[in-house]
Tab-separated table of C-alpha atoms in Angstrom:
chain	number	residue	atom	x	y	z
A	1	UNK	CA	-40.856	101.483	-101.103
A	2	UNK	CA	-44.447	102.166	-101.950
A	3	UNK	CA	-47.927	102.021	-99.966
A	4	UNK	CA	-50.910	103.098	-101.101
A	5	UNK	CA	-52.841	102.196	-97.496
A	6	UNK	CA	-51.879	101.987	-94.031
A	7	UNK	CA	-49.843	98.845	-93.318
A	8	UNK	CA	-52.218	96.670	-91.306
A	9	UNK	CA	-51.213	95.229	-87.760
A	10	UNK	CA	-50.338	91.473	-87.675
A	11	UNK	CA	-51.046	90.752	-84.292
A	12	UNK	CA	-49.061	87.609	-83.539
A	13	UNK	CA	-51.865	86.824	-80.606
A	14	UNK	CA	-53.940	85.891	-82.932
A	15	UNK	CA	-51.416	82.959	-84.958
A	16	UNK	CA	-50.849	82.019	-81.009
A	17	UNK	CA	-54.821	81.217	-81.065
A	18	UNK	CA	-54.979	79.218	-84.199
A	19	UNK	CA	-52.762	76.969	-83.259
A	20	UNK	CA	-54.405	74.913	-80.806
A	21	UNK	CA	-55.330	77.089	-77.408
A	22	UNK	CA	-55.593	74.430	-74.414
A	23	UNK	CA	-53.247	71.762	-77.321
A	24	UNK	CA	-50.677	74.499	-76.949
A	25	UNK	CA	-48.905	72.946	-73.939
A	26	UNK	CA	-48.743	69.426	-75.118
A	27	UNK	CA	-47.860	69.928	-78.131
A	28	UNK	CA	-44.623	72.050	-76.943
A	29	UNK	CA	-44.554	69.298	-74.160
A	30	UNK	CA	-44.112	66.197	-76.937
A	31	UNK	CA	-42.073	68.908	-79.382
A	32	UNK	CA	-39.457	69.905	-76.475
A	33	UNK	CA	-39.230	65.574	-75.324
A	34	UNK	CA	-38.991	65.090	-78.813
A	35	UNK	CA	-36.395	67.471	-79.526
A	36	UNK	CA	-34.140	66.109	-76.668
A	37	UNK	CA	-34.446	62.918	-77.169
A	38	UNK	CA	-33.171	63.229	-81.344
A	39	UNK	CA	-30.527	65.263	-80.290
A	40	UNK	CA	-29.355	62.964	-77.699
A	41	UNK	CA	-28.869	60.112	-79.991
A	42	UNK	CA	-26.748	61.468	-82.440
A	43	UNK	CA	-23.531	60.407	-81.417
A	44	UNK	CA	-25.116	56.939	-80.944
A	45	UNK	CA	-26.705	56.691	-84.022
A	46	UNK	CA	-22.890	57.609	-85.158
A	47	UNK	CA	-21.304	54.911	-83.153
A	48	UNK	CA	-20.104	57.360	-80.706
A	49	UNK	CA	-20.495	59.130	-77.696
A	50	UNK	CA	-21.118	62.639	-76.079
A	51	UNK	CA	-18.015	62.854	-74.246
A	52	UNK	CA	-16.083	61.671	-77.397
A	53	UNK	CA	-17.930	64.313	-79.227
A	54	UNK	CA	-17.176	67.508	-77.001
A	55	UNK	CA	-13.587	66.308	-76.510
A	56	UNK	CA	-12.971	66.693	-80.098
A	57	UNK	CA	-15.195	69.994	-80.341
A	58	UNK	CA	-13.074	71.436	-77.745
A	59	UNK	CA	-9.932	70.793	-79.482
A	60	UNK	CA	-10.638	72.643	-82.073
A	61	UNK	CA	-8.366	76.180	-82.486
A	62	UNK	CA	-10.129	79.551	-81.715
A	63	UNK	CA	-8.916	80.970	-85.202
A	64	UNK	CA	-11.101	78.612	-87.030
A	65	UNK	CA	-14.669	79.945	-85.038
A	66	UNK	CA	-13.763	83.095	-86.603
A	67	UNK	CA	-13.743	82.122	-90.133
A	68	UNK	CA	-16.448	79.886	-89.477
A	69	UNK	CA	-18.269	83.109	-88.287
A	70	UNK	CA	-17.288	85.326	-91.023
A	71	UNK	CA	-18.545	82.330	-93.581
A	72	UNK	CA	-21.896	82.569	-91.668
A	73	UNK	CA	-22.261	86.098	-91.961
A	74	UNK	CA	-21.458	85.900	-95.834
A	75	UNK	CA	-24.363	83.298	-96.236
A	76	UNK	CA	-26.533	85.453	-94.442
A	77	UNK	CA	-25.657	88.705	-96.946
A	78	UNK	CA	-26.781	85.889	-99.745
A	79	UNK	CA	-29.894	84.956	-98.786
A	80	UNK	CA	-30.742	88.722	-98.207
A	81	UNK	CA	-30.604	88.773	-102.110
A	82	UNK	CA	-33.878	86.101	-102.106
A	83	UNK	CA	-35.206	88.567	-99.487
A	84	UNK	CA	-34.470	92.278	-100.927
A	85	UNK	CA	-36.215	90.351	-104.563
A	86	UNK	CA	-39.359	89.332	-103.168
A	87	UNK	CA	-39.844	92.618	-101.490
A	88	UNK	CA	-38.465	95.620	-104.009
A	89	UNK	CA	-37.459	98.656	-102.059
A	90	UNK	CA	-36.075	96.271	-98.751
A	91	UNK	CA	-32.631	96.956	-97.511
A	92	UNK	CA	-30.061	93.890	-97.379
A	93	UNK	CA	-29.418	95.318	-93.779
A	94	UNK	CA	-33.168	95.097	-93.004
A	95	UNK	CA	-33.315	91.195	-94.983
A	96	UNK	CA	-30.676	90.307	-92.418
A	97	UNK	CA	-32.528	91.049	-89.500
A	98	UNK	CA	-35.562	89.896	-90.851
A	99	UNK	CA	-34.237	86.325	-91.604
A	100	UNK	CA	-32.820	86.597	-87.868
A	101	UNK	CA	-35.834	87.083	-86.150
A	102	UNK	CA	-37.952	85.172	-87.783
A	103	UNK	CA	-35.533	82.451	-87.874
A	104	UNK	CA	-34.892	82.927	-84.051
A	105	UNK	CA	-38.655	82.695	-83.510
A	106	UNK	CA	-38.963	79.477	-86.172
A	107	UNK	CA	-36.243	77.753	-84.137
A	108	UNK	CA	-37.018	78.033	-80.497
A	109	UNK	CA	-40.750	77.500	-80.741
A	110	UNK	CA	-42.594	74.321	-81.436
A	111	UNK	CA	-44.743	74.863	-84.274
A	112	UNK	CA	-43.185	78.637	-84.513
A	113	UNK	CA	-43.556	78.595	-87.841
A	114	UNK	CA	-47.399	80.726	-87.963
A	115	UNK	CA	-45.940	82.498	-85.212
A	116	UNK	CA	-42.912	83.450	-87.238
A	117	UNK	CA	-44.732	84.905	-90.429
A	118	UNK	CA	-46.372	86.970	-87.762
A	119	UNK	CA	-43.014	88.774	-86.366
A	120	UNK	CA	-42.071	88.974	-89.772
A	121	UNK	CA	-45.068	90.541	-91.006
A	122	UNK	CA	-45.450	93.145	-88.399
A	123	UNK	CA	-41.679	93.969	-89.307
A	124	UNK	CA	-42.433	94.671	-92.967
A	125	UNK	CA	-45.336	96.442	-92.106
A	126	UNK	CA	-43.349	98.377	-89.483
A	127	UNK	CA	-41.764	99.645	-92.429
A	128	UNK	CA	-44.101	101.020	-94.667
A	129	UNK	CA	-44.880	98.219	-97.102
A	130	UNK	CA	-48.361	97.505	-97.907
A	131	UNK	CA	-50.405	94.344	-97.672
A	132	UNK	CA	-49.750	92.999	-101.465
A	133	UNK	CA	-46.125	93.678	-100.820
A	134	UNK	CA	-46.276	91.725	-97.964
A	135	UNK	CA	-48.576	88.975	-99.102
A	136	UNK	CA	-46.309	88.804	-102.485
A	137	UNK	CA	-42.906	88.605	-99.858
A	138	UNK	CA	-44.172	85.550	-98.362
A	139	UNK	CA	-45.282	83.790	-101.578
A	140	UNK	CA	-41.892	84.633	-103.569
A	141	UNK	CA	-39.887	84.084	-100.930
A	142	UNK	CA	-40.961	80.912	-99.189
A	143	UNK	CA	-41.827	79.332	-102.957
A	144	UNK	CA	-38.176	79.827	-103.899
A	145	UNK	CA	-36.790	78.703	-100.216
A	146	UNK	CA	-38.483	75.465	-101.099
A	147	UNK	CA	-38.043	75.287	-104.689
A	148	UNK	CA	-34.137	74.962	-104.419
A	149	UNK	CA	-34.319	72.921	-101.207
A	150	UNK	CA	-36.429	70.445	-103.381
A	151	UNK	CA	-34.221	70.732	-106.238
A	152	UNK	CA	-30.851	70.518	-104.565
A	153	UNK	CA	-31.980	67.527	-102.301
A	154	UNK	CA	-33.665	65.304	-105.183
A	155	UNK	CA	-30.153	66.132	-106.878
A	156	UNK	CA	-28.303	64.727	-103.897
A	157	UNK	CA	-30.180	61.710	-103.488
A	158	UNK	CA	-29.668	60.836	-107.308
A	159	UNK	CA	-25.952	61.327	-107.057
A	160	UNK	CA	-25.279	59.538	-103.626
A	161	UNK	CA	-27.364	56.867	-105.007
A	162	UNK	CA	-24.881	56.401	-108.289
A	163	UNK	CA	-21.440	57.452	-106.606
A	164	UNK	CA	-21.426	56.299	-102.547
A	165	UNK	CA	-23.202	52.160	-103.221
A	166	UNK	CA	-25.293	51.296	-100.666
A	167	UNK	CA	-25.976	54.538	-98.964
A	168	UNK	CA	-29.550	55.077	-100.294
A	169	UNK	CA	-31.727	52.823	-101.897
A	170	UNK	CA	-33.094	53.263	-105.375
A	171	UNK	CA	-36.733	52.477	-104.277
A	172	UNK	CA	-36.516	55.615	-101.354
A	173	UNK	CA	-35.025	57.928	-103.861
A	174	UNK	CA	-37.571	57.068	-106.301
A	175	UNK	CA	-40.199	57.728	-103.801
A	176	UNK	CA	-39.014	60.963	-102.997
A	177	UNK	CA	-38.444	61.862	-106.338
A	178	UNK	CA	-42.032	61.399	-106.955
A	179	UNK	CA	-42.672	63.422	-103.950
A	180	UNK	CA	-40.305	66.643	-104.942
A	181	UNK	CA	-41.781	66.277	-108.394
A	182	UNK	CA	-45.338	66.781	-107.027
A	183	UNK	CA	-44.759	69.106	-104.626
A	184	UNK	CA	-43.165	71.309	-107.500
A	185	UNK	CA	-46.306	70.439	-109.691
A	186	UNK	CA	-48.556	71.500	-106.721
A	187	UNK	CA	-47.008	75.305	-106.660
A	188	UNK	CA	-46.884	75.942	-110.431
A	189	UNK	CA	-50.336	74.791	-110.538
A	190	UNK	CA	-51.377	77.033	-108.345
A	191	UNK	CA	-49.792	79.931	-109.636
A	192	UNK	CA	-51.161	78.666	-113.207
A	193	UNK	CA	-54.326	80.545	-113.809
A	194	UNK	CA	-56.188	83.607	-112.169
A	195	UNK	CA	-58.795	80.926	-111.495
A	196	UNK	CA	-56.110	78.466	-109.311
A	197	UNK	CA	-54.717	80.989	-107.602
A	198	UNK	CA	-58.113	82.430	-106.018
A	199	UNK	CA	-58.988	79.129	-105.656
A	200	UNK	CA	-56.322	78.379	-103.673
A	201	UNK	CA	-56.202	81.228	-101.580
A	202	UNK	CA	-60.335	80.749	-100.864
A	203	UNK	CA	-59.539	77.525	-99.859
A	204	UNK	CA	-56.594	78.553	-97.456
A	205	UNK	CA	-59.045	81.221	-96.032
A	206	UNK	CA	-61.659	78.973	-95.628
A	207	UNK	CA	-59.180	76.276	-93.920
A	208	UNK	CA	-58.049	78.904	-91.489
A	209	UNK	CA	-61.575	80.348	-90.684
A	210	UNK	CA	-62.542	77.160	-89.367
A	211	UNK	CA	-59.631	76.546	-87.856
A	212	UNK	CA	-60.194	79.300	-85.633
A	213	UNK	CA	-63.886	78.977	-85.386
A	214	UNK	CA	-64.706	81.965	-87.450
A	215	UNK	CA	-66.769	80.709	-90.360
A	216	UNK	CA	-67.559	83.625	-92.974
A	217	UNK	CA	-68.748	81.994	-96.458
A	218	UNK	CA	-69.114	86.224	-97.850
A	219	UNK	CA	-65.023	85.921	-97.333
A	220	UNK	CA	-64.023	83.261	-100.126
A	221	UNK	CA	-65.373	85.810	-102.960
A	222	UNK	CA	-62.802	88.567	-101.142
A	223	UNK	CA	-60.797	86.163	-101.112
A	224	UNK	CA	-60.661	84.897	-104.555
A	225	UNK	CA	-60.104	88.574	-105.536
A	226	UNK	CA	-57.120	88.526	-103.323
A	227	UNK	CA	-55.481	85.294	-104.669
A	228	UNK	CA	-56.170	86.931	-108.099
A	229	UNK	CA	-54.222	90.181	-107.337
A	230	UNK	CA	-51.908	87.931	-105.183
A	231	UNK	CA	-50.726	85.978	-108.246
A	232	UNK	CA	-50.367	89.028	-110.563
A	233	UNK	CA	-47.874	90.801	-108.279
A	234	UNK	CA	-46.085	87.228	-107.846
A	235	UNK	CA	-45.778	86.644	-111.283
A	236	UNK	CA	-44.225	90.064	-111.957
A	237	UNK	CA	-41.605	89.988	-109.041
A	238	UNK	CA	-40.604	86.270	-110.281
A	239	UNK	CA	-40.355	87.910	-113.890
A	240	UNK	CA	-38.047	90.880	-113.006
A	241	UNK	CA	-36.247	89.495	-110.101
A	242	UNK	CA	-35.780	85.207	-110.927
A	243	UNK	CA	-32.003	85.138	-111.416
A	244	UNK	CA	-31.405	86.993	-107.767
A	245	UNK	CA	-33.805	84.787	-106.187
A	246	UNK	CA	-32.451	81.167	-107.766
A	247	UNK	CA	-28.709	83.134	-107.504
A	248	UNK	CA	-29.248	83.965	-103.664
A	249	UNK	CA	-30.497	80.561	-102.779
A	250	UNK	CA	-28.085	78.766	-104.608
A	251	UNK	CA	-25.044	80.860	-102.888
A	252	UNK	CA	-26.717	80.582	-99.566
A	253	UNK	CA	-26.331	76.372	-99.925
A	254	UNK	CA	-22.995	76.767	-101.110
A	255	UNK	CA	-21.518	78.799	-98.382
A	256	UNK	CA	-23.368	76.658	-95.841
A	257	UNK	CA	-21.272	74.009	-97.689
A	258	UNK	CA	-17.862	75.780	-97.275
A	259	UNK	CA	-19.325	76.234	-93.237
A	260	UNK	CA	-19.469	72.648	-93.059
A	261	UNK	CA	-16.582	72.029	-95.119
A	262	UNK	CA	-13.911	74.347	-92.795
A	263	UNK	CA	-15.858	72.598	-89.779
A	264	UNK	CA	-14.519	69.201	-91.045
A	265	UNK	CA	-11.168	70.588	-91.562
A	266	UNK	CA	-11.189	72.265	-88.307
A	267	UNK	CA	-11.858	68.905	-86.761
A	268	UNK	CA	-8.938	67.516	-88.573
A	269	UNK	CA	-11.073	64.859	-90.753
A	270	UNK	CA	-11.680	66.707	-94.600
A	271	UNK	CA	-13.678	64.658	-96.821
A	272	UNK	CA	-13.884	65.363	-100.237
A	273	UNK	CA	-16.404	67.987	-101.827
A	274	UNK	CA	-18.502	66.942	-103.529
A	275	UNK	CA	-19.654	64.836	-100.246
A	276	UNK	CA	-20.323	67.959	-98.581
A	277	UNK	CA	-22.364	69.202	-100.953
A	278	UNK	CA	-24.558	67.011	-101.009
A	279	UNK	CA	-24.510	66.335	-97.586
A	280	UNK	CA	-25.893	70.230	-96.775
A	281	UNK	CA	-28.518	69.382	-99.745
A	282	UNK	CA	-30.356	66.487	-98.082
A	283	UNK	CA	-29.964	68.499	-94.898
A	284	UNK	CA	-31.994	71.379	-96.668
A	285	UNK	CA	-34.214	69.275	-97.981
A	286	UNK	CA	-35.032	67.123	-95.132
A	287	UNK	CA	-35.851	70.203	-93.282
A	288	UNK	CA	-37.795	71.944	-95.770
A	289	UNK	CA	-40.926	71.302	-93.941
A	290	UNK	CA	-39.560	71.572	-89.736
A	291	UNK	CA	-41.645	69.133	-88.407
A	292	UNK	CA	-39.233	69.876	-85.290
A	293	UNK	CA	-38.141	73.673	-84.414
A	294	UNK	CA	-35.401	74.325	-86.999
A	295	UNK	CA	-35.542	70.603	-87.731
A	296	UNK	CA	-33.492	69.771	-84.409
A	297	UNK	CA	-32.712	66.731	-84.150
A	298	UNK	CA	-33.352	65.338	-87.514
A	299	UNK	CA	-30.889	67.698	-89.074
A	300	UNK	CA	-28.151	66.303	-86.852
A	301	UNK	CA	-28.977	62.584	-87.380
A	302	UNK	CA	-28.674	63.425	-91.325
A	303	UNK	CA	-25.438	65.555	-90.985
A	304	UNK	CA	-23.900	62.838	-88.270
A	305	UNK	CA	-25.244	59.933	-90.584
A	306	UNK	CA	-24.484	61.310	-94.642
A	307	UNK	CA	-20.837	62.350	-93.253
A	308	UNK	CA	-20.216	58.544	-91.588
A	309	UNK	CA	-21.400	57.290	-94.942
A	310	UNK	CA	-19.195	59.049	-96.746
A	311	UNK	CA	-15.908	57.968	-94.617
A	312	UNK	CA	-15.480	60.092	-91.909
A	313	UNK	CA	-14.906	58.346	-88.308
A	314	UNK	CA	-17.953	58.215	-85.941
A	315	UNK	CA	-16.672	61.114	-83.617
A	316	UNK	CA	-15.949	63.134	-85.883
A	317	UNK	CA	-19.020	63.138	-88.061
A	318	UNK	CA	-20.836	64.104	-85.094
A	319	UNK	CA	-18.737	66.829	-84.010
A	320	UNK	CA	-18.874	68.005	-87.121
A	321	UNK	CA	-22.906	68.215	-87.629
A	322	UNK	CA	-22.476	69.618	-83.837
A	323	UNK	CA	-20.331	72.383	-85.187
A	324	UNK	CA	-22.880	73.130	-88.121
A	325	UNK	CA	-25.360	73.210	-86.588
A	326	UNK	CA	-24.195	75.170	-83.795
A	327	UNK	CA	-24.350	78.291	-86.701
A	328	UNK	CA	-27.231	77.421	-88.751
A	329	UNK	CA	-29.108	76.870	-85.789
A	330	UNK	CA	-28.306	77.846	-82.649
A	331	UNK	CA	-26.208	80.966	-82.787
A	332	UNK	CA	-29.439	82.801	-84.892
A	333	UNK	CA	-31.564	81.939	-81.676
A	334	UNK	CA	-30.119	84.852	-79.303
A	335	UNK	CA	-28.607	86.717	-82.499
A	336	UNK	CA	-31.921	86.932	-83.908
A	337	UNK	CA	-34.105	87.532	-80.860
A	338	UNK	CA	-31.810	90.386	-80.319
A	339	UNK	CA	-32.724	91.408	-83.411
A	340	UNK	CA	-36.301	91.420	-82.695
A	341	UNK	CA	-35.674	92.946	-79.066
A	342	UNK	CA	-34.136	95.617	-80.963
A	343	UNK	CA	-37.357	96.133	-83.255
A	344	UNK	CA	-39.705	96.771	-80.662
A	345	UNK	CA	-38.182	98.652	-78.330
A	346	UNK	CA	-37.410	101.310	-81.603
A	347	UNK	CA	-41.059	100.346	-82.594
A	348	UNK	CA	-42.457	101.241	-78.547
A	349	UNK	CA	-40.153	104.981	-78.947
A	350	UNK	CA	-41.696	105.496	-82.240
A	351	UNK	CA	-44.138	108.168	-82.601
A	352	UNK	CA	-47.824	107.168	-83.981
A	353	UNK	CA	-47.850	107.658	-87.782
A	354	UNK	CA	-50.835	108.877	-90.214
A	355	UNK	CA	-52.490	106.522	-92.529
A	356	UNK	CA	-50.633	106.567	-95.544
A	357	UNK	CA	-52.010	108.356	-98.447
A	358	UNK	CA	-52.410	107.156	-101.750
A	359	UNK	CA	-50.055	108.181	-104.303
């Protein structure tokens, strides 16, 4: 790893402000109701109920929670490939823990999301990684997170439409189609031109000045600079480092396809495939932007609802999105706040370090 300047402090107080102050506790109020109340009706919405569902959860043999472990952890190790290429120099040990905290943070806190950049920021700079590195992390990494998602779900939606009749209608999947497509257009745009991408980031800073009431006009010329710089060091990482970032994501939503897959079998209902596949791709997609923590709640209604489409019985396609997301959710919550438990108490022991020098 290089650094050519002190890694500066992200002080996660300060995301904490921006979102709302006195809003704070109603938004988590309507978030948390929210939550509970889409999580409640999946087996419902499935034609089932709760009792029905943790009957046939419970049946399941302890044997299979190991594999279904070890298939966890292995989708984990891939997506620390996305991680270790936006940020050269990052151990996959370190992108594991990194995911899990930030993750952990993203999924037990409405709107976590600003709050989890800032855990994961502090990490990085915890290690010795200097601001670009760290501003280049985040762009690489969360464009190629939602690249794929986009990519993977607009491919799902096209082939339910054609192979399960009835399941989707043409007129949604050309509406979202239209949506992916812009969205895609929107992020190569601005990583275009030296001139879009300082525009872009001017406007962000702008955007987030005001949002927490500190205007500074002299910023937006810093800025520009910044998204200037920003996009040079993006466009090199993609350059160097594009087949382990498209490689890791794409391995990361097949093994959560084998997790769901085994979960089926576990259960005792298999359905075929290709099913599954495409079943984990809306799911990414549809959570690509977690308008709940994690996308509770609406990740289980389209798990429950794509695997009842595609045959299974109603108990058993809720058990089985129960069982999913029981590891791509909830496990990472005390796994990955472990994690982060971990980091600062080493990070409190640590002795006080000099300013880095340049090289």
């Amino acid at each position: 790893m290089t650094s050519s300047t002190r890694p500066l402090p992200v002080p996660a107080g300060r995301v904490l402000g921006a979102l709302g102050g006195r809003w704070t506790g109603v938004a988590t109020t309507v978030m948390v109701g929210a939550c509970v109340a889409l999580v409640a009706v999946v087996p419902s919405a499935a034609g089932s109920s709760w009792h029905g569902v943790l009957h046939q959860v419970r049946g399941m043999d302890v044997g299979w929670l190991v594999v279904l472990t070890a298939v966890w952890w292995a989708g984990l190790w891939a997506h620390s490939f996305v991680l270790t290429a936006s940020l050269p120099g990052l151990t996959s040990r370190r992108a594991i823990g990194l995911n899990l905290a930030g993750s952990a943070v993203a999924n037990s806190v409405p709107l976590g999301g600003g709050l989890s950049v800032a855990v994961t920021s502090a990490m990085i700079s915890s290690w010795g990684f200097n601001p670009a590195a760290l501003g280049a992390f985040l762009t690489v990494s969360t464009v190629a997170n939602l690249v794929v998602r986009l990519a993977a779900g607009a491919a799902a939606l096209v082939w339910l439409t054609g192979s399960v009749p009835g399941s989707i209608g043409p007129g949604r999947v050309a509406t979202l189609a239209v949506l992916v497509t812009l969205c895609l257009v929107a992020v190569a745009t601005c990583l275009s031109t030296d001139r879009a991408a300082a525009t872009t980031v001017a406007w962000c800073g702008r955007a987030l000045r005001r949002l927490r009431r500190t205007g500074d006009p002299a910023r937006c010329r810093t800025d520009g600079l910044a998204g200037v710089r920003l996009r040079h060091h993006v466009v090199r990482l993609v350059r160097r480092s594009w087949l382990r970032l498209g490689g890791g994501m794409v391995a990361y939503i097949l093994l959560l396809s084998v997790l769901l897959d085994l979960a089926l079998h576990a259960l005792g209902t298999p359905i075929a495939w290709p099913l599954v596949l495409a079943t984990v791709a809306l799911e990414r997609l549809v959570t690509a932007v977690p308008v709940t923590p994690g996308g509770v709640g609406i990740a289980e209604l389209t798990v429950t609802g794509c695997l009842a489409v595609a045959g299974a019985p109603a108990v058993d396609a809720a058990a089985g999105a129960l069982v999913y997301r029981l590891f791509t959710y909830f496990i990472e919550i005390p796994v990955g706040l472990l994690v982060a438990g971990a980091w600062g108490w080493a990070q409190s022991r640590a002795p006080a370090r000099p300013a880095w020098r340049a090289a």
